[in-house]
């Protein structure tokens, strides 16, 4: 049954792709975003890409109880996907209060407004960073959690809060999704990752090297206990992440209470393998040099993705080549992200795209 889904952080990287996926499957979508780390241009692109408008889009901070309540009063929300949060690990160490305030405080405000409006169905954006420095991979949902930074702790705290709320309120239905490393872009090239400033994450950095915006990639360490010594991650195509959220919404009523699932592919890729795959996809070599390890990095994070497959009969379908191809297409068509120079038409809005 199509439903009205409120998406917090809907203009962000994962949020925008999820909105397109929801619209494509007939759901009505209402976006709430404060645009602190996302562009309002993404909202136009969501509608263009899906070929359908959003039911509503509000410039609202999830900590603003009054404004959030007005959104719930105006729209008959059936379920919520909660992405809105700060997400940079390094930054969280320097700004812990801001991280706890936005990520934990924002979630509490949202939960309380949801309850006031009798909305009790939630998909929560968690992270594989809750597992910390994994002793063994692949990681199942039962693997020990041991977050190593404030960002990861905010995600784990929110999971705990949601468990408590589910214990207290019999009508609550919560799915917490622990994502591994979302990368890639919509195959149209209209939507993608648009980090502000120097990218923290490897994939957008590599893409900016390929397009000539940055000179070379620094590979953070080649002395990890991994096959080629560089860090191994479970990269997952953002379209698979988006699909996973849509499927989650459609499974919210499977059972009461809270369930937690990994969202990954089960395949590990090293930094050097990623560099090679991107070079192949772009047809350009990616200059890189080995430098010291990045403090706080772990050797290997790979999901055991079998629980979600068993629960929803759903798995990811897009491989590393597709992740690189789509990220490269977005980068080429949007060399400056969503921001345009005056007079310049935004790529993806000019009709020159024919892929996907
Ligand atoms: N890396 C480089 N050079 C760079 C950037 C990263 O070599 O310029 C390496 C890292 O050392 C790591 C791998 O590339 O081995 C992936 O690093 P990312 O920064 O892309 O991703 P992380 O795994 O560190 O963290 C990401 C998100 C977090 C999230 C975590 C798990 O940034 O928000 O995945 O969900 F918590």
Short mmCIF file of N, CA and C in Angstrom, two decimals, residues 96-263:
data_model
loop_
_atom_site.label_atom_id
_atom_site.label_comp_id
_atom_site.label_asym_id
_atom_site.label_seq_id
_atom_site.Cartn_x
_atom_site.Cartn_y
_atom_site.Cartn_z
N UNK A 96 31.87 17.43 19.96
CA UNK A 96 31.00 16.39 20.51
C UNK A 96 29.62 16.89 20.91
N UNK A 97 29.56 18.08 21.51
CA UNK A 97 28.26 18.56 22.01
C UNK A 97 27.29 18.77 20.85
N UNK A 98 27.83 19.35 19.76
CA UNK A 98 27.00 19.57 18.57
C UNK A 98 26.48 18.22 18.03
N UNK A 99 27.35 17.22 18.06
CA UNK A 99 26.94 15.90 17.55
C UNK A 99 25.86 15.28 18.43
N UNK A 100 26.05 15.35 19.76
CA UNK A 100 25.04 14.76 20.64
C UNK A 100 23.73 15.55 20.54
N UNK A 101 23.87 16.87 20.44
CA UNK A 101 22.67 17.71 20.39
C UNK A 101 21.85 17.39 19.13
N UNK A 102 22.52 17.38 17.98
CA UNK A 102 21.79 17.16 16.72
C UNK A 102 21.35 15.71 16.58
N UNK A 103 22.29 14.80 16.78
CA UNK A 103 21.97 13.39 16.47
C UNK A 103 21.08 12.75 17.53
N UNK A 104 21.42 12.96 18.79
CA UNK A 104 20.62 12.35 19.86
C UNK A 104 19.43 13.25 20.21
N UNK A 105 19.71 14.55 20.42
CA UNK A 105 18.63 15.48 20.74
C UNK A 105 17.59 15.54 19.63
N UNK A 106 18.06 15.59 18.39
CA UNK A 106 17.15 15.65 17.24
C UNK A 106 16.27 14.41 17.18
N UNK A 107 16.84 13.27 17.46
CA UNK A 107 16.06 12.02 17.44
C UNK A 107 15.00 12.04 18.54
N UNK A 108 15.38 12.54 19.72
CA UNK A 108 14.40 12.60 20.82
C UNK A 108 13.25 13.55 20.48
N UNK A 109 13.58 14.69 19.91
CA UNK A 109 12.51 15.64 19.54
C UNK A 109 11.60 15.00 18.50
N UNK A 110 12.20 14.36 17.52
CA UNK A 110 11.40 13.70 16.48
C UNK A 110 10.48 12.65 17.09
N UNK A 111 11.03 11.83 17.99
CA UNK A 111 10.22 10.77 18.60
C UNK A 111 9.04 11.35 19.38
N UNK A 112 9.30 12.44 20.06
CA UNK A 112 8.23 13.01 20.87
C UNK A 112 7.15 13.62 19.97
N UNK A 113 7.56 14.29 18.88
CA UNK A 113 6.57 14.86 17.96
C UNK A 113 5.81 13.74 17.24
N UNK A 114 6.53 12.69 16.88
CA UNK A 114 5.85 11.54 16.25
C UNK A 114 4.76 11.00 17.18
N UNK A 115 5.12 10.84 18.46
CA UNK A 115 4.18 10.27 19.41
C UNK A 115 2.95 11.18 19.56
N UNK A 116 3.21 12.48 19.65
CA UNK A 116 2.09 13.44 19.76
C UNK A 116 1.12 13.31 18.59
N UNK A 117 1.67 12.97 17.43
CA UNK A 117 0.83 12.87 16.22
C UNK A 117 0.48 11.42 15.90
N UNK A 118 0.68 10.56 16.86
CA UNK A 118 0.33 9.14 16.74
C UNK A 118 0.96 8.46 15.52
N UNK A 119 2.21 8.83 15.26
CA UNK A 119 2.99 8.15 14.21
C UNK A 119 4.00 7.27 14.93
N UNK A 120 3.96 5.97 14.66
CA UNK A 120 4.78 5.04 15.45
C UNK A 120 5.61 4.11 14.58
N UNK A 121 5.85 4.51 13.34
CA UNK A 121 6.62 3.64 12.42
C UNK A 121 7.85 4.40 11.95
N UNK A 122 9.01 3.85 12.24
CA UNK A 122 10.26 4.59 11.99
C UNK A 122 11.36 3.69 11.43
N UNK A 123 12.03 4.19 10.39
CA UNK A 123 13.27 3.56 9.92
C UNK A 123 14.40 4.50 10.33
N UNK A 124 15.34 3.98 11.10
CA UNK A 124 16.41 4.82 11.64
C UNK A 124 17.75 4.54 10.96
N UNK A 125 18.43 5.63 10.64
CA UNK A 125 19.72 5.58 9.97
C UNK A 125 20.83 5.37 11.00
N UNK A 126 21.29 4.11 11.11
CA UNK A 126 22.40 3.85 12.02
C UNK A 126 23.66 3.60 11.18
N UNK A 127 24.67 3.05 11.80
CA UNK A 127 25.97 2.98 11.10
C UNK A 127 26.76 1.77 11.57
N UNK A 128 27.55 1.20 10.67
CA UNK A 128 28.41 0.08 11.06
C UNK A 128 29.51 0.56 11.99
N UNK A 129 29.66 1.88 12.11
CA UNK A 129 30.70 2.39 13.03
C UNK A 129 30.37 2.02 14.48
N UNK A 130 29.13 1.60 14.76
CA UNK A 130 28.82 1.18 16.14
C UNK A 130 29.65 -0.05 16.54
N UNK A 131 30.13 -0.82 15.55
CA UNK A 131 30.90 -2.02 15.88
C UNK A 131 32.34 -1.68 16.31
N UNK A 132 32.80 -0.46 15.96
CA UNK A 132 34.15 -0.06 16.35
C UNK A 132 35.21 -0.87 15.64
N UNK A 133 36.29 -1.15 16.35
CA UNK A 133 37.42 -1.86 15.77
C UNK A 133 37.12 -3.36 15.81
N UNK A 134 36.52 -3.84 14.73
CA UNK A 134 36.02 -5.22 14.72
C UNK A 134 37.16 -6.24 14.88
N UNK A 135 36.93 -7.20 15.74
CA UNK A 135 37.94 -8.25 15.95
C UNK A 135 37.83 -9.32 14.87
N UNK A 136 36.60 -9.59 14.45
CA UNK A 136 36.41 -10.58 13.38
C UNK A 136 35.38 -10.06 12.39
N UNK A 137 35.62 -10.35 11.13
CA UNK A 137 34.64 -10.02 10.09
C UNK A 137 34.26 -11.33 9.40
N UNK A 138 33.11 -11.43 8.75
CA UNK A 138 32.10 -10.39 8.63
C UNK A 138 31.34 -10.15 9.94
N UNK A 139 30.77 -8.94 10.02
CA UNK A 139 30.05 -8.53 11.22
C UNK A 139 28.58 -8.89 11.12
N UNK A 140 28.09 -9.60 12.10
CA UNK A 140 26.64 -9.84 12.16
C UNK A 140 26.04 -8.81 13.11
N UNK A 141 24.72 -8.75 13.13
CA UNK A 141 24.04 -7.81 14.02
C UNK A 141 24.30 -8.15 15.48
N UNK A 142 24.78 -9.40 15.73
CA UNK A 142 25.06 -9.80 17.12
C UNK A 142 26.52 -9.54 17.51
N UNK A 143 27.34 -9.09 16.57
CA UNK A 143 28.74 -8.79 16.91
C UNK A 143 28.76 -7.72 17.99
N UNK A 144 29.83 -7.74 18.83
CA UNK A 144 29.87 -6.75 19.92
C UNK A 144 29.94 -5.32 19.37
N UNK A 145 29.25 -4.42 20.06
CA UNK A 145 29.34 -3.01 19.67
C UNK A 145 30.33 -2.31 20.59
N UNK A 146 31.16 -1.45 20.01
CA UNK A 146 32.18 -0.74 20.79
C UNK A 146 32.59 0.50 20.03
N UNK A 147 31.69 1.49 19.94
CA UNK A 147 32.00 2.69 19.15
C UNK A 147 33.25 3.39 19.66
N UNK A 148 34.02 3.97 18.72
CA UNK A 148 35.30 4.55 19.10
C UNK A 148 35.34 6.07 18.95
N UNK A 149 34.22 6.68 18.60
CA UNK A 149 34.22 8.14 18.44
C UNK A 149 32.82 8.68 18.75
N UNK A 150 32.70 9.99 18.97
CA UNK A 150 31.40 10.56 19.34
C UNK A 150 30.31 10.29 18.30
N UNK A 151 30.65 10.39 17.02
CA UNK A 151 29.63 10.14 15.98
C UNK A 151 29.01 8.75 16.16
N UNK A 152 29.90 7.75 16.26
CA UNK A 152 29.41 6.38 16.38
C UNK A 152 28.62 6.20 17.68
N UNK A 153 29.08 6.88 18.74
CA UNK A 153 28.35 6.78 20.02
C UNK A 153 26.95 7.38 19.90
N UNK A 154 26.82 8.49 19.12
CA UNK A 154 25.47 9.06 18.97
C UNK A 154 24.54 8.04 18.31
N UNK A 155 25.07 7.30 17.34
CA UNK A 155 24.23 6.34 16.63
C UNK A 155 23.82 5.19 17.56
N UNK A 156 24.78 4.74 18.37
CA UNK A 156 24.46 3.65 19.30
C UNK A 156 23.48 4.14 20.38
N UNK A 157 23.67 5.37 20.86
CA UNK A 157 22.74 5.91 21.86
C UNK A 157 21.33 5.98 21.30
N UNK A 158 21.22 6.42 20.05
CA UNK A 158 19.88 6.49 19.44
C UNK A 158 19.27 5.09 19.36
N UNK A 159 20.07 4.10 19.01
CA UNK A 159 19.54 2.72 18.97
C UNK A 159 19.00 2.34 20.34
N UNK A 160 19.76 2.66 21.39
CA UNK A 160 19.34 2.31 22.76
C UNK A 160 18.04 3.03 23.13
N UNK A 161 17.98 4.30 22.77
CA UNK A 161 16.76 5.09 23.06
C UNK A 161 15.58 4.44 22.36
N UNK A 162 15.78 4.05 21.11
CA UNK A 162 14.68 3.45 20.34
C UNK A 162 14.24 2.12 20.95
N UNK A 163 15.21 1.35 21.45
CA UNK A 163 14.84 0.09 22.14
C UNK A 163 13.96 0.39 23.34
N UNK A 164 14.36 1.41 24.13
CA UNK A 164 13.58 1.76 25.33
C UNK A 164 12.19 2.23 24.95
N UNK A 165 12.10 3.03 23.90
CA UNK A 165 10.79 3.53 23.48
C UNK A 165 9.91 2.36 23.03
N UNK A 166 10.52 1.40 22.33
CA UNK A 166 9.75 0.24 21.87
C UNK A 166 9.27 -0.62 23.04
N UNK A 167 10.09 -0.69 24.09
CA UNK A 167 9.67 -1.44 25.28
C UNK A 167 8.48 -0.75 25.94
N UNK A 168 8.53 0.56 25.92
CA UNK A 168 7.49 1.35 26.60
C UNK A 168 6.19 1.42 25.79
N UNK A 169 6.32 1.55 24.47
CA UNK A 169 5.13 1.76 23.62
C UNK A 169 4.91 0.54 22.73
N UNK A 170 3.88 -0.19 23.02
CA UNK A 170 3.62 -1.44 22.28
C UNK A 170 3.35 -1.18 20.80
N UNK A 171 2.90 0.03 20.46
CA UNK A 171 2.56 0.30 19.06
C UNK A 171 3.77 0.68 18.20
N UNK A 172 4.94 0.88 18.83
CA UNK A 172 6.12 1.29 18.04
C UNK A 172 6.60 0.18 17.12
N UNK A 173 7.02 0.58 15.92
CA UNK A 173 7.67 -0.32 14.96
C UNK A 173 8.93 0.40 14.49
N UNK A 174 10.09 -0.15 14.80
CA UNK A 174 11.34 0.52 14.41
C UNK A 174 12.27 -0.45 13.70
N UNK A 175 12.85 0.01 12.60
CA UNK A 175 13.92 -0.74 11.94
C UNK A 175 15.15 0.16 11.93
N UNK A 176 16.22 -0.28 12.58
CA UNK A 176 17.47 0.47 12.56
C UNK A 176 18.39 -0.20 11.55
N UNK A 177 18.88 0.60 10.61
CA UNK A 177 19.74 0.04 9.56
C UNK A 177 21.17 0.53 9.76
N UNK A 178 22.06 -0.43 9.96
CA UNK A 178 23.48 -0.08 10.15
C UNK A 178 24.17 -0.15 8.79
N UNK A 179 24.38 1.02 8.18
CA UNK A 179 24.99 1.01 6.84
C UNK A 179 26.47 0.82 6.93
N UNK A 180 26.99 0.15 5.93
CA UNK A 180 28.44 0.08 5.78
C UNK A 180 28.87 1.33 4.98
N UNK A 181 29.55 1.24 3.87
CA UNK A 181 30.04 2.48 3.24
C UNK A 181 29.27 2.83 1.97
N UNK A 182 28.26 3.68 2.08
CA UNK A 182 27.47 4.04 0.89
C UNK A 182 28.27 4.92 -0.06
N UNK A 183 28.28 4.55 -1.32
CA UNK A 183 28.99 5.30 -2.37
C UNK A 183 28.17 5.24 -3.66
N UNK A 184 28.69 5.86 -4.72
CA UNK A 184 28.01 5.81 -6.01
C UNK A 184 27.03 6.97 -6.15
N UNK A 185 26.14 6.86 -7.10
CA UNK A 185 25.21 7.94 -7.42
C UNK A 185 24.05 7.38 -8.21
N UNK A 186 23.03 8.21 -8.39
CA UNK A 186 21.91 7.77 -9.24
C UNK A 186 22.44 7.59 -10.67
N UNK A 187 22.00 6.54 -11.37
CA UNK A 187 22.56 6.29 -12.72
C UNK A 187 22.28 7.41 -13.71
N UNK A 188 21.34 8.29 -13.43
CA UNK A 188 21.08 9.42 -14.33
C UNK A 188 22.18 10.47 -14.26
N UNK A 189 22.98 10.45 -13.19
CA UNK A 189 23.98 11.50 -13.00
C UNK A 189 23.39 12.78 -12.41
N UNK A 190 22.12 12.78 -12.10
CA UNK A 190 21.49 13.98 -11.54
C UNK A 190 21.69 14.11 -10.04
N UNK A 191 21.75 12.97 -9.37
CA UNK A 191 21.90 12.96 -7.91
C UNK A 191 23.18 12.23 -7.54
N UNK A 192 23.85 12.73 -6.52
CA UNK A 192 25.08 12.06 -6.09
C UNK A 192 25.56 12.68 -4.80
N UNK A 193 26.81 12.39 -4.49
CA UNK A 193 27.38 12.89 -3.24
C UNK A 193 28.04 14.23 -3.51
N UNK A 194 27.69 15.22 -2.71
CA UNK A 194 28.17 16.58 -2.94
C UNK A 194 28.78 17.13 -1.66
N UNK A 195 29.94 16.58 -1.26
CA UNK A 195 30.51 17.01 0.03
C UNK A 195 30.99 18.46 -0.04
N UNK A 196 30.85 19.15 1.09
CA UNK A 196 31.33 20.52 1.14
C UNK A 196 32.82 20.50 1.48
N UNK A 197 33.62 21.30 0.79
CA UNK A 197 35.04 21.38 1.09
C UNK A 197 35.78 20.11 0.67
N UNK A 198 36.86 19.83 1.37
CA UNK A 198 37.68 18.66 1.02
C UNK A 198 36.94 17.40 1.50
N UNK A 199 36.72 16.45 0.58
CA UNK A 199 35.97 15.26 1.01
C UNK A 199 36.73 14.46 2.08
N UNK A 200 36.01 13.99 3.07
CA UNK A 200 36.59 13.11 4.09
C UNK A 200 36.68 11.69 3.58
N UNK A 201 35.70 11.33 2.78
CA UNK A 201 35.56 9.92 2.39
C UNK A 201 36.29 9.63 1.09
N UNK A 202 36.67 8.37 0.97
CA UNK A 202 37.58 8.02 -0.11
C UNK A 202 36.94 8.15 -1.49
N UNK A 203 35.69 7.72 -1.65
CA UNK A 203 35.11 7.70 -3.00
C UNK A 203 34.96 9.09 -3.61
N UNK A 204 34.35 10.07 -2.90
CA UNK A 204 34.28 11.40 -3.51
C UNK A 204 35.66 12.01 -3.73
N UNK A 205 36.62 11.66 -2.87
CA UNK A 205 37.97 12.19 -3.06
C UNK A 205 38.56 11.65 -4.36
N UNK A 206 38.43 10.34 -4.56
CA UNK A 206 38.95 9.72 -5.78
C UNK A 206 38.28 10.33 -7.01
N UNK A 207 36.98 10.55 -6.92
CA UNK A 207 36.24 11.13 -8.05
C UNK A 207 36.77 12.53 -8.37
N UNK A 208 37.09 13.29 -7.33
CA UNK A 208 37.59 14.65 -7.56
C UNK A 208 39.02 14.64 -8.11
N UNK A 209 39.78 13.61 -7.77
CA UNK A 209 41.12 13.45 -8.38
C UNK A 209 40.94 13.14 -9.87
N UNK A 210 40.01 12.23 -10.17
CA UNK A 210 39.81 11.82 -11.56
C UNK A 210 39.39 13.00 -12.44
N UNK A 211 38.57 13.89 -11.87
CA UNK A 211 38.06 15.00 -12.67
C UNK A 211 39.04 16.19 -12.68
N UNK A 212 40.13 16.06 -11.93
CA UNK A 212 41.17 17.08 -11.96
C UNK A 212 41.02 18.17 -10.91
N UNK A 213 40.07 17.98 -9.99
CA UNK A 213 39.89 18.99 -8.94
C UNK A 213 40.92 18.85 -7.84
N UNK A 214 41.45 17.64 -7.66
CA UNK A 214 42.49 17.41 -6.66
C UNK A 214 43.62 16.62 -7.32
N UNK A 215 44.84 16.86 -6.78
CA UNK A 215 46.03 16.30 -7.43
C UNK A 215 46.15 14.80 -7.30
N UNK A 216 46.13 14.34 -6.06
CA UNK A 216 46.27 12.89 -5.86
C UNK A 216 45.63 12.46 -4.54
N UNK A 217 45.33 11.19 -4.50
CA UNK A 217 44.73 10.62 -3.30
C UNK A 217 45.82 10.23 -2.32
N UNK A 218 45.64 10.56 -1.06
CA UNK A 218 46.51 10.01 -0.03
C UNK A 218 45.88 8.72 0.46
N UNK A 219 46.60 7.63 0.35
CA UNK A 219 46.11 6.34 0.84
C UNK A 219 46.60 6.21 2.28
N UNK A 220 45.65 6.14 3.19
CA UNK A 220 46.00 6.19 4.61
C UNK A 220 46.47 4.83 5.13
N UNK A 221 47.73 4.54 4.90
CA UNK A 221 48.36 3.35 5.48
C UNK A 221 48.30 2.14 4.56
N UNK A 222 49.44 1.43 4.48
CA UNK A 222 49.45 0.16 3.73
C UNK A 222 50.08 -0.96 4.57
N UNK A 223 49.93 -0.77 5.90
CA UNK A 223 50.49 -1.78 6.81
C UNK A 223 49.40 -2.40 7.69
N UNK A 224 48.18 -2.39 7.18
CA UNK A 224 47.09 -3.08 7.90
C UNK A 224 47.16 -4.57 7.61
N UNK A 225 46.63 -5.38 8.53
CA UNK A 225 46.61 -6.84 8.28
C UNK A 225 45.51 -7.21 7.28
N UNK A 226 45.65 -6.70 6.06
CA UNK A 226 44.69 -6.98 4.98
C UNK A 226 45.51 -7.47 3.78
N UNK A 227 44.90 -8.06 2.76
CA UNK A 227 45.67 -8.64 1.66
C UNK A 227 46.69 -7.69 1.03
N UNK A 228 46.33 -6.42 0.78
CA UNK A 228 47.34 -5.51 0.20
C UNK A 228 47.80 -4.45 1.20
N UNK A 229 47.39 -4.58 2.46
CA UNK A 229 47.85 -3.67 3.50
C UNK A 229 47.01 -2.42 3.66
N UNK A 230 46.10 -2.15 2.70
CA UNK A 230 45.27 -0.94 2.83
C UNK A 230 43.90 -1.32 3.43
N UNK A 231 43.21 -0.32 3.95
CA UNK A 231 41.95 -0.57 4.66
C UNK A 231 40.90 -1.21 3.78
N UNK A 232 40.17 -2.14 4.37
CA UNK A 232 39.11 -2.85 3.62
C UNK A 232 37.74 -2.41 4.15
N UNK A 233 36.85 -2.07 3.22
CA UNK A 233 35.49 -1.66 3.59
C UNK A 233 34.48 -2.38 2.71
N UNK A 234 33.25 -2.37 3.21
CA UNK A 234 32.13 -2.97 2.47
C UNK A 234 31.39 -1.80 1.81
N UNK A 235 31.79 -1.47 0.57
CA UNK A 235 31.13 -0.37 -0.14
C UNK A 235 29.80 -0.86 -0.69
N UNK A 236 28.78 -0.02 -0.52
CA UNK A 236 27.44 -0.40 -0.97
C UNK A 236 26.89 0.75 -1.81
N UNK A 237 26.33 0.39 -2.96
CA UNK A 237 25.80 1.41 -3.88
C UNK A 237 24.65 2.17 -3.20
N UNK A 238 24.68 3.49 -3.31
CA UNK A 238 23.64 4.29 -2.65
C UNK A 238 22.24 3.93 -3.16
N UNK A 239 22.13 3.42 -4.40
CA UNK A 239 20.81 3.00 -4.90
C UNK A 239 20.34 1.73 -4.17
N UNK A 240 21.30 0.89 -3.78
CA UNK A 240 20.93 -0.28 -2.97
C UNK A 240 20.54 0.16 -1.56
N UNK A 241 21.24 1.16 -1.03
CA UNK A 241 20.88 1.67 0.29
C UNK A 241 19.46 2.25 0.23
N UNK A 242 19.19 3.01 -0.84
CA UNK A 242 17.86 3.63 -1.01
C UNK A 242 16.78 2.55 -1.12
N UNK A 243 17.08 1.55 -1.93
CA UNK A 243 16.13 0.45 -2.10
C UNK A 243 15.88 -0.25 -0.76
N UNK A 244 16.97 -0.45 -0.01
CA UNK A 244 16.86 -1.08 1.31
C UNK A 244 15.92 -0.31 2.22
N UNK A 245 15.96 1.01 2.15
CA UNK A 245 15.06 1.82 2.99
C UNK A 245 13.61 1.69 2.55
N UNK A 246 13.42 1.69 1.25
CA UNK A 246 12.04 1.54 0.75
C UNK A 246 11.49 0.18 1.16
N UNK A 247 12.29 -0.85 1.01
CA UNK A 247 11.85 -2.20 1.41
C UNK A 247 11.60 -2.23 2.92
N UNK A 248 12.46 -1.55 3.68
CA UNK A 248 12.28 -1.50 5.15
C UNK A 248 10.93 -0.88 5.50
N UNK A 249 10.62 0.24 4.87
CA UNK A 249 9.32 0.90 5.15
C UNK A 249 8.19 -0.09 4.90
N UNK A 250 8.34 -0.85 3.83
CA UNK A 250 7.27 -1.79 3.47
C UNK A 250 7.23 -3.01 4.39
N UNK A 251 8.28 -3.18 5.22
CA UNK A 251 8.31 -4.30 6.18
C UNK A 251 8.15 -3.85 7.63
N UNK A 252 7.82 -2.57 7.82
CA UNK A 252 7.73 -2.06 9.20
C UNK A 252 6.70 -2.81 10.03
N UNK A 253 5.66 -3.31 9.38
CA UNK A 253 4.61 -3.96 10.16
C UNK A 253 4.83 -5.46 10.34
N UNK A 254 6.00 -5.96 9.90
CA UNK A 254 6.25 -7.40 10.03
C UNK A 254 6.10 -7.87 11.47
N UNK A 255 6.64 -7.06 12.37
CA UNK A 255 6.52 -7.42 13.79
C UNK A 255 6.68 -6.17 14.66
N UNK A 256 6.08 -6.20 15.85
CA UNK A 256 6.18 -5.02 16.71
C UNK A 256 7.59 -4.88 17.30
N UNK A 257 7.88 -3.71 17.83
CA UNK A 257 9.15 -3.49 18.49
C UNK A 257 10.24 -3.10 17.51
N UNK A 258 11.47 -3.34 17.93
CA UNK A 258 12.62 -2.86 17.15
C UNK A 258 13.43 -4.02 16.59
N UNK A 259 13.87 -3.84 15.37
CA UNK A 259 14.80 -4.79 14.76
C UNK A 259 15.97 -4.01 14.18
N UNK A 260 17.13 -4.61 14.23
CA UNK A 260 18.34 -3.94 13.73
C UNK A 260 18.96 -4.80 12.64
N UNK A 261 19.30 -4.17 11.52
CA UNK A 261 19.88 -4.91 10.40
C UNK A 261 21.11 -4.21 9.84
N UNK A 262 22.08 -5.01 9.42
CA UNK A 262 23.19 -4.48 8.62
C UNK A 262 22.69 -4.19 7.22
N UNK A 263 23.23 -3.13 6.63
CA UNK A 263 22.98 -2.87 5.21
C UNK A 263 24.34 -2.80 4.52
#
